[in-house]
mmCIF file of C-alpha atoms and ligand atoms in Angstrom:
data_model
loop_
_atom_site.group_PDB
_atom_site.id
_atom_site.type_symbol
_atom_site.label_atom_id
_atom_site.label_comp_id
_atom_site.label_asym_id
_atom_site.label_seq_id
_atom_site.Cartn_x
_atom_site.Cartn_y
_atom_site.Cartn_z
ATOM 1 C CA MET A 1 106.313 75.197 34.147
ATOM 2 C CA GLN A 2 102.869 74.587 33.028
ATOM 3 C CA ILE A 3 99.721 74.821 35.318
ATOM 4 C CA ILE A 4 97.879 71.399 35.512
ATOM 5 C CA GLY A 5 94.328 71.678 36.258
ATOM 6 C CA ILE A 6 92.403 68.812 37.823
ATOM 7 C CA ALA A 7 88.522 69.032 37.120
ATOM 8 C CA LEU A 8 86.252 67.641 39.918
ATOM 9 C CA SER A 9 82.984 68.093 41.485
ATOM 10 C CA LYS A 10 82.228 69.027 45.194
ATOM 11 C CA GLY A 11 80.296 66.675 47.263
ATOM 12 C CA ARG A 12 80.727 62.882 46.986
ATOM 13 C CA ILE A 13 83.771 62.938 44.596
ATOM 14 C CA LEU A 14 85.808 65.502 46.275
ATOM 15 C CA GLU A 15 84.901 64.069 49.692
ATOM 16 C CA GLU A 16 86.338 60.709 48.740
ATOM 17 C CA ALA A 17 88.965 61.932 46.723
ATOM 18 C CA ALA A 18 90.504 64.002 49.340
ATOM 19 C CA PRO A 19 92.432 61.522 50.942
ATOM 20 C CA LEU A 20 94.070 60.562 47.512
ATOM 21 C CA LEU A 21 94.801 64.218 46.888
ATOM 22 C CA ALA A 22 96.371 64.335 50.306
ATOM 23 C CA ARG A 23 98.497 61.351 49.636
ATOM 24 C CA VAL A 24 99.530 62.750 46.080
ATOM 25 C CA GLY A 25 100.520 66.094 47.791
ATOM 26 C CA LEU A 26 97.763 68.062 46.248
ATOM 27 C CA MET A 27 95.833 69.283 49.405
ATOM 28 C CA PRO A 28 93.822 72.113 48.473
ATOM 29 C CA ARG A 29 94.852 75.474 49.989
ATOM 30 C CA GLU A 30 91.214 76.251 50.961
ATOM 31 C CA ASP A 31 88.241 74.246 51.585
ATOM 32 C CA PRO A 32 86.407 73.885 48.201
ATOM 33 C CA GLU A 33 83.214 73.052 49.959
ATOM 34 C CA ARG A 34 83.126 76.442 51.833
ATOM 35 C CA SER A 35 85.024 78.531 49.165
ATOM 36 C CA ARG A 36 82.989 80.150 46.305
ATOM 37 C CA LYS A 37 86.152 79.940 44.320
ATOM 38 C CA LEU A 38 86.019 77.652 41.457
ATOM 39 C CA VAL A 39 89.619 77.651 40.873
ATOM 40 C CA ILE A 40 91.415 76.508 43.851
ATOM 41 C CA ALA A 41 95.329 76.442 44.435
ATOM 42 C CA THR A 42 96.746 73.194 46.072
ATOM 43 C CA GLU A 43 99.958 72.304 47.932
ATOM 44 C CA ARG A 44 101.659 72.370 44.472
ATOM 45 C CA ARG A 45 102.339 75.673 42.808
ATOM 46 C CA ASP A 46 101.845 73.874 39.192
ATOM 47 C CA VAL A 47 98.506 72.159 40.077
ATOM 48 C CA ARG A 48 95.249 73.491 40.927
ATOM 49 C CA LEU A 49 91.600 72.167 41.270
ATOM 50 C CA ILE A 50 88.800 73.341 38.843
ATOM 51 C CA VAL A 51 85.394 72.716 40.631
ATOM 52 C CA VAL A 52 82.760 71.842 38.151
ATOM 53 C CA ARG A 53 79.495 70.066 38.033
ATOM 54 C CA ALA A 54 79.921 66.229 38.247
ATOM 55 C CA SER A 55 78.495 65.536 34.851
ATOM 56 C CA ASP A 56 80.755 68.341 33.216
ATOM 57 C CA ALA A 57 84.147 66.990 34.300
ATOM 58 C CA PRO A 58 84.893 64.846 31.304
ATOM 59 C CA THR A 59 83.971 67.862 28.949
ATOM 60 C CA TYR A 60 86.644 70.243 30.611
ATOM 61 C CA VAL A 61 89.204 67.439 30.244
ATOM 62 C CA GLN A 62 88.146 66.514 26.765
ATOM 63 C CA TYR A 63 88.726 70.058 25.602
ATOM 64 C CA GLY A 64 91.930 70.616 27.461
ATOM 65 C CA ALA A 65 90.569 73.133 29.927
ATOM 66 C CA ALA A 66 91.905 70.801 32.533
ATOM 67 C CA ALA A 67 94.633 68.052 31.948
ATOM 68 C CA LEU A 68 93.325 65.757 34.419
ATOM 69 C CA GLY A 69 89.879 65.074 36.002
ATOM 70 C CA ILE A 70 87.946 62.830 38.307
ATOM 71 C CA ALA A 71 84.559 61.511 36.955
ATOM 72 C CA GLY A 72 82.164 58.662 37.794
ATOM 73 C CA HIS A 73 81.892 55.761 35.537
ATOM 74 C CA ASP A 74 78.352 56.679 34.972
ATOM 75 C CA VAL A 75 79.158 60.101 33.716
ATOM 76 C CA LEU A 76 81.937 58.801 31.495
ATOM 77 C CA ALA A 77 79.537 56.265 29.794
ATOM 78 C CA GLU A 78 77.139 58.917 29.194
ATOM 79 C CA HIS A 79 79.913 61.257 27.905
ATOM 80 C CA GLY A 80 81.379 58.733 25.555
ATOM 81 C CA GLY A 81 85.154 59.172 26.545
ATOM 82 C CA ALA A 82 85.998 61.064 23.302
ATOM 83 C CA GLY A 83 89.616 62.727 23.809
ATOM 84 C CA LEU A 84 90.173 61.012 27.074
ATOM 85 C CA TYR A 85 92.379 58.559 28.626
ATOM 86 C CA GLN A 86 91.068 56.668 31.597
ATOM 87 C CA PRO A 87 94.186 55.098 33.274
ATOM 88 C CA LEU A 88 92.958 54.553 36.686
ATOM 89 C CA ASP A 89 90.038 53.222 38.588
ATOM 90 C CA LEU A 90 90.177 55.287 41.814
ATOM 91 C CA GLY A 91 87.866 52.924 43.529
ATOM 92 C CA ILE A 92 85.965 55.836 45.219
ATOM 93 C CA ALA A 93 82.354 56.974 44.913
ATOM 94 C CA ARG A 94 81.176 53.433 44.407
ATOM 95 C CA CYS A 95 77.645 52.507 43.547
ATOM 96 C CA ARG A 96 75.446 50.605 40.866
ATOM 97 C CA MET A 97 73.628 51.825 37.995
ATOM 98 C CA VAL A 98 70.065 50.004 37.995
ATOM 99 C CA VAL A 99 66.806 49.650 36.515
ATOM 100 C CA ALA A 100 64.051 50.254 39.114
ATOM 101 C CA VAL A 101 60.451 50.140 39.339
ATOM 102 C CA GLN A 102 57.733 50.475 41.805
ATOM 103 C CA LYS A 103 56.990 47.552 43.978
ATOM 104 C CA GLY A 104 54.253 45.483 42.282
ATOM 105 C CA PHE A 105 55.052 46.527 38.791
ATOM 106 C CA ASP A 106 55.736 43.358 36.818
ATOM 107 C CA TYR A 107 59.012 44.333 35.103
ATOM 108 C CA LYS A 108 59.877 40.889 33.840
ATOM 109 C CA GLY A 109 56.409 40.210 32.547
ATOM 110 C CA ALA A 110 56.420 43.504 30.669
ATOM 111 C CA VAL A 111 59.834 42.771 29.140
ATOM 112 C CA ARG A 112 58.669 39.225 28.308
ATOM 113 C CA GLN A 113 55.387 40.674 26.412
ATOM 114 C CA GLY A 114 57.326 43.029 24.469
ATOM 115 C CA ALA A 115 55.604 46.016 26.151
ATOM 116 C CA ARG A 116 56.812 49.614 25.383
ATOM 117 C CA LEU A 117 58.444 50.814 28.657
ATOM 118 C CA ARG A 118 58.584 54.414 29.660
ATOM 119 C CA VAL A 119 61.877 54.939 31.390
ATOM 120 C CA ALA A 120 62.853 58.124 33.046
ATOM 121 C CA THR A 121 66.641 58.869 33.640
ATOM 122 C CA LYS A 122 69.271 61.399 33.068
ATOM 123 C CA TYR A 123 71.391 58.634 31.542
ATOM 124 C CA VAL A 124 69.797 58.847 28.196
ATOM 125 C CA GLN A 125 72.545 57.320 26.179
ATOM 126 C CA THR A 126 73.660 54.428 28.515
ATOM 127 C CA THR A 127 69.819 53.759 28.936
ATOM 128 C CA ARG A 128 69.105 53.691 25.335
ATOM 129 C CA ALA A 129 72.368 51.401 24.749
ATOM 130 C CA HIS A 130 71.328 49.064 27.532
ATOM 131 C CA PHE A 131 67.559 48.478 26.358
ATOM 132 C CA ALA A 132 68.714 48.180 22.697
ATOM 133 C CA ALA A 133 71.102 45.430 23.535
ATOM 134 C CA LYS A 134 68.255 43.423 25.315
ATOM 135 C CA GLY A 135 65.828 44.189 22.423
ATOM 136 C CA VAL A 136 63.343 46.067 24.562
ATOM 137 C CA HIS A 137 61.565 49.106 23.135
ATOM 138 C CA VAL A 138 61.644 52.130 25.446
ATOM 139 C CA ASP A 139 60.445 55.498 25.316
ATOM 140 C CA LEU A 140 63.159 57.705 27.084
ATOM 141 C CA ILE A 141 62.113 60.588 29.454
ATOM 142 C CA ARG A 142 64.971 62.910 30.291
ATOM 143 C CA LEU A 143 65.156 64.258 33.657
ATOM 144 C CA TYR A 144 67.948 66.191 35.342
ATOM 145 C CA GLY A 145 67.318 64.731 38.971
ATOM 146 C CA SER A 146 65.104 62.957 41.473
ATOM 147 C CA MET A 147 64.263 60.288 39.040
ATOM 148 C CA GLU A 148 62.952 58.158 41.986
ATOM 149 C CA LEU A 149 59.644 60.502 41.882
ATOM 150 C CA ALA A 150 58.778 59.542 38.152
ATOM 151 C CA PRO A 151 57.105 56.178 38.780
ATOM 152 C CA LEU A 152 55.381 57.559 41.798
ATOM 153 C CA VAL A 153 53.355 60.142 39.818
ATOM 154 C CA GLY A 154 53.023 58.060 36.679
ATOM 155 C CA LEU A 155 55.524 59.859 34.584
ATOM 156 C CA ALA A 156 57.350 56.506 33.932
ATOM 157 C CA ASP A 157 57.194 52.829 34.311
ATOM 158 C CA ALA A 158 60.987 52.434 35.284
ATOM 159 C CA ILE A 159 63.996 54.665 36.079
ATOM 160 C CA VAL A 160 67.657 54.197 35.564
ATOM 161 C CA ASP A 161 69.417 55.600 38.518
ATOM 162 C CA LEU A 162 72.431 55.188 40.675
ATOM 163 C CA VAL A 163 72.067 53.041 44.075
ATOM 164 C CA SER A 164 74.235 52.917 46.930
ATOM 165 C CA SER A 165 72.786 52.074 50.331
ATOM 166 C CA GLY A 166 69.377 51.487 48.681
ATOM 167 C CA GLN A 167 67.586 53.689 51.103
ATOM 168 C CA THR A 168 66.298 56.221 48.512
ATOM 169 C CA LEU A 169 64.620 53.546 46.552
ATOM 170 C CA LYS A 170 63.106 51.965 49.451
ATOM 171 C CA ALA A 171 61.836 55.004 50.871
ATOM 172 C CA ASN A 172 59.996 55.749 47.694
ATOM 173 C CA GLY A 173 58.516 52.057 47.482
ATOM 174 C CA LEU A 174 60.898 51.184 44.504
ATOM 175 C CA SER A 175 63.154 48.208 43.996
ATOM 176 C CA ALA A 176 66.001 47.494 41.625
ATOM 177 C CA VAL A 177 65.046 44.754 38.984
ATOM 178 C CA GLU A 178 68.269 44.986 36.827
ATOM 179 C CA GLU A 179 71.950 46.167 37.274
ATOM 180 C CA ILE A 180 73.436 48.093 34.353
ATOM 181 C CA MET A 181 76.929 48.434 35.643
ATOM 182 C CA PRO A 182 79.107 48.853 38.685
ATOM 183 C CA VAL A 183 80.168 52.367 39.109
ATOM 184 C CA SER A 184 83.172 53.966 40.508
ATOM 185 C CA ALA A 185 85.285 57.230 39.749
ATOM 186 C CA ARG A 186 88.091 57.136 37.355
ATOM 187 C CA LEU A 187 91.061 59.310 36.812
ATOM 188 C CA ILE A 188 90.749 60.992 33.396
ATOM 189 C CA VAL A 189 93.471 62.540 31.214
ATOM 190 C CA ASN A 190 93.336 64.791 28.138
ATOM 191 C CA GLN A 191 94.863 62.678 25.463
ATOM 192 C CA ALA A 192 96.712 65.600 23.716
ATOM 193 C CA ALA A 193 98.029 66.703 26.934
ATOM 194 C CA LEU A 194 99.369 63.443 27.880
ATOM 195 C CA LYS A 195 101.665 63.716 24.757
ATOM 196 C CA THR A 196 102.726 67.447 25.281
ATOM 197 C CA LYS A 197 103.026 67.495 29.073
ATOM 198 C CA ARG A 198 103.951 63.918 29.688
ATOM 199 C CA ALA A 199 107.012 64.820 31.980
ATOM 200 C CA GLN A 200 104.377 66.510 34.280
ATOM 201 C CA LEU A 201 101.328 64.467 33.918
ATOM 202 C CA GLN A 202 103.046 61.036 34.077
ATOM 203 C CA PRO A 203 104.351 61.231 37.576
ATOM 204 C CA LEU A 204 101.110 62.692 38.808
ATOM 205 C CA ILE A 205 99.210 59.708 37.362
ATOM 206 C CA ASP A 206 101.797 57.343 38.927
ATOM 207 C CA ALA A 207 101.378 59.006 42.201
ATOM 208 C CA PHE A 208 97.478 58.468 41.955
ATOM 209 C CA ALA A 209 98.222 54.913 41.242
ATOM 210 C CA ARG A 210 100.155 54.439 44.222
ATOM 211 C CA ALA A 211 97.780 56.368 46.410
ATOM 212 C CA VAL A 212 94.937 54.099 45.391
ATOM 213 C CA ALA A 213 97.175 50.919 45.902
HETATM 214 O O1 PRT B 1 74.409 67.284 41.469
HETATM 215 P P1 PRT B 1 74.922 67.196 40.282
HETATM 216 O O2 PRT B 1 73.716 67.177 39.223
HETATM 217 O O3 PRT B 1 75.953 68.466 39.964
HETATM 218 O O4 PRT B 1 75.440 65.991 39.951
HETATM 219 P P2 PRT B 1 75.427 64.592 40.812
HETATM 220 O O5 PRT B 1 74.038 64.806 41.568
HETATM 221 O O6 PRT B 1 75.609 63.484 39.831
HETATM 222 O O7 PRT B 1 76.490 64.647 41.594
HETATM 223 P P3 PRT B 1 77.079 64.011 42.908
HETATM 224 O O8 PRT B 1 78.103 64.660 43.555
HETATM 225 O O9 PRT B 1 75.670 63.596 43.632
HETATM 226 O O10 PRT B 1 77.454 62.664 42.448
HETATM 227 C C1 PRT B 1 78.778 62.508 41.971
HETATM 228 C C2 PRT B 1 79.000 61.035 41.492
HETATM 229 O O11 PRT B 1 79.138 60.286 42.565
HETATM 230 C C3 PRT B 1 78.074 60.391 40.555
HETATM 231 O O12 PRT B 1 78.402 60.675 39.085
HETATM 232 C C4 PRT B 1 78.507 58.926 40.694
HETATM 233 O O13 PRT B 1 79.509 58.552 39.866
HETATM 234 C C5 PRT B 1 78.862 59.024 42.325
HETATM 235 N N1 PRT B 1 77.853 58.262 43.140
HETATM 236 C C6 PRT B 1 78.264 57.333 43.994
HETATM 237 C C7 PRT B 1 76.548 58.734 43.449
HETATM 238 C C8 PRT B 1 76.030 57.930 44.341
HETATM 239 N N2 PRT B 1 77.072 57.041 44.739
HETATM 240 C C9 PRT B 1 74.745 57.998 44.737
HETATM 241 N N3 PRT B 1 74.195 57.136 45.529
HETATM 242 N N4 PRT B 1 75.798 59.654 42.829
HETATM 243 C C10 PRT B 1 74.561 59.753 43.140
HETATM 244 N N5 PRT B 1 73.974 58.833 44.056
HETATM 245 C C11 PRT B 1 72.555 59.180 44.399
HETATM 246 C C12 PRT B 1 71.579 58.473 43.620
HETATM 247 O O14 PRT B 1 71.425 59.047 42.212
HETATM 248 C C13 PRT B 1 70.230 58.493 44.286
HETATM 249 O O15 PRT B 1 69.601 59.672 44.230
HETATM 250 O O16 PRT B 1 72.131 58.960 45.829
HETATM 251 C C14 PRT B 1 70.831 58.473 45.612
HETATM 252 C C15 PRT B 1 70.835 57.098 46.149
HETATM 253 O O17 PRT B 1 71.671 56.624 47.259
HETATM 254 P P4 PRT B 1 71.238 55.623 48.186
HETATM 255 O O18 PRT B 1 72.338 55.509 49.185
HETATM 256 O O19 PRT B 1 69.914 55.995 48.987
HETATM 257 O O20 PRT B 1 71.111 54.449 47.586
HETATM 258 MG MG1 MG B 2 73.662 65.696 42.975
#
């Protein structure tokens, strides 16, 4: 019996994945939000949770450090998906990736005039691809969080960030001017492991599919 790891992040993803994990029979044996352990046993002796940063989940699965994982489409788009199967949209942690600007900034006008936009984001690859496809010239400023701050202090003309309720944008005088993609979390699988451990992995993937349906 080989041990199967599931890479996932605490917070939003774990919170919304918890009911799915319960239905699949993978309830953690201790609360990952409270525990300082990063490897957490589940109801099943052959499956454990690997607690990672949200943006690191695809990397752990790509290199086979975890056979399975749960990651947002935002994070997967940025990672590129090398070495991963993405068999299932789990429909959790839903939001939208958008371009947002300060109220009063004429985004459409700036784009129309071919102005060079300064765009702050942690989604550098996705943002570059989005504006390249539109033929808009951008200077990308790489941030690691709190993107909403950048336009307020003159660091950037626009940001690319996630929005769910819209409260954070609103509270900072920003508004979404363009949607880049809808986002939800996917089940991800190491491609090589799916071949070598299919007897163990396929039933788990099927169980997740039933849990979602
Ligand atoms: O904290 P860390 O740097 O490790 O990573 P993280 O901040 O990306 O992790 P986490 O747990 O916050 O988010 C994990 C995943 O949840 C993301 O990769 C998305 O796939 C998904 N998700 C869904 C979201 C949101 N909704 C969301 N609203 N992730 C972040 N947000 C943030 C957004 O960036 C903005 O700052 O919430 C704020 C906006 O929320 P509203 O409700 O005010 O619009
Ligand atoms: Mg966070």
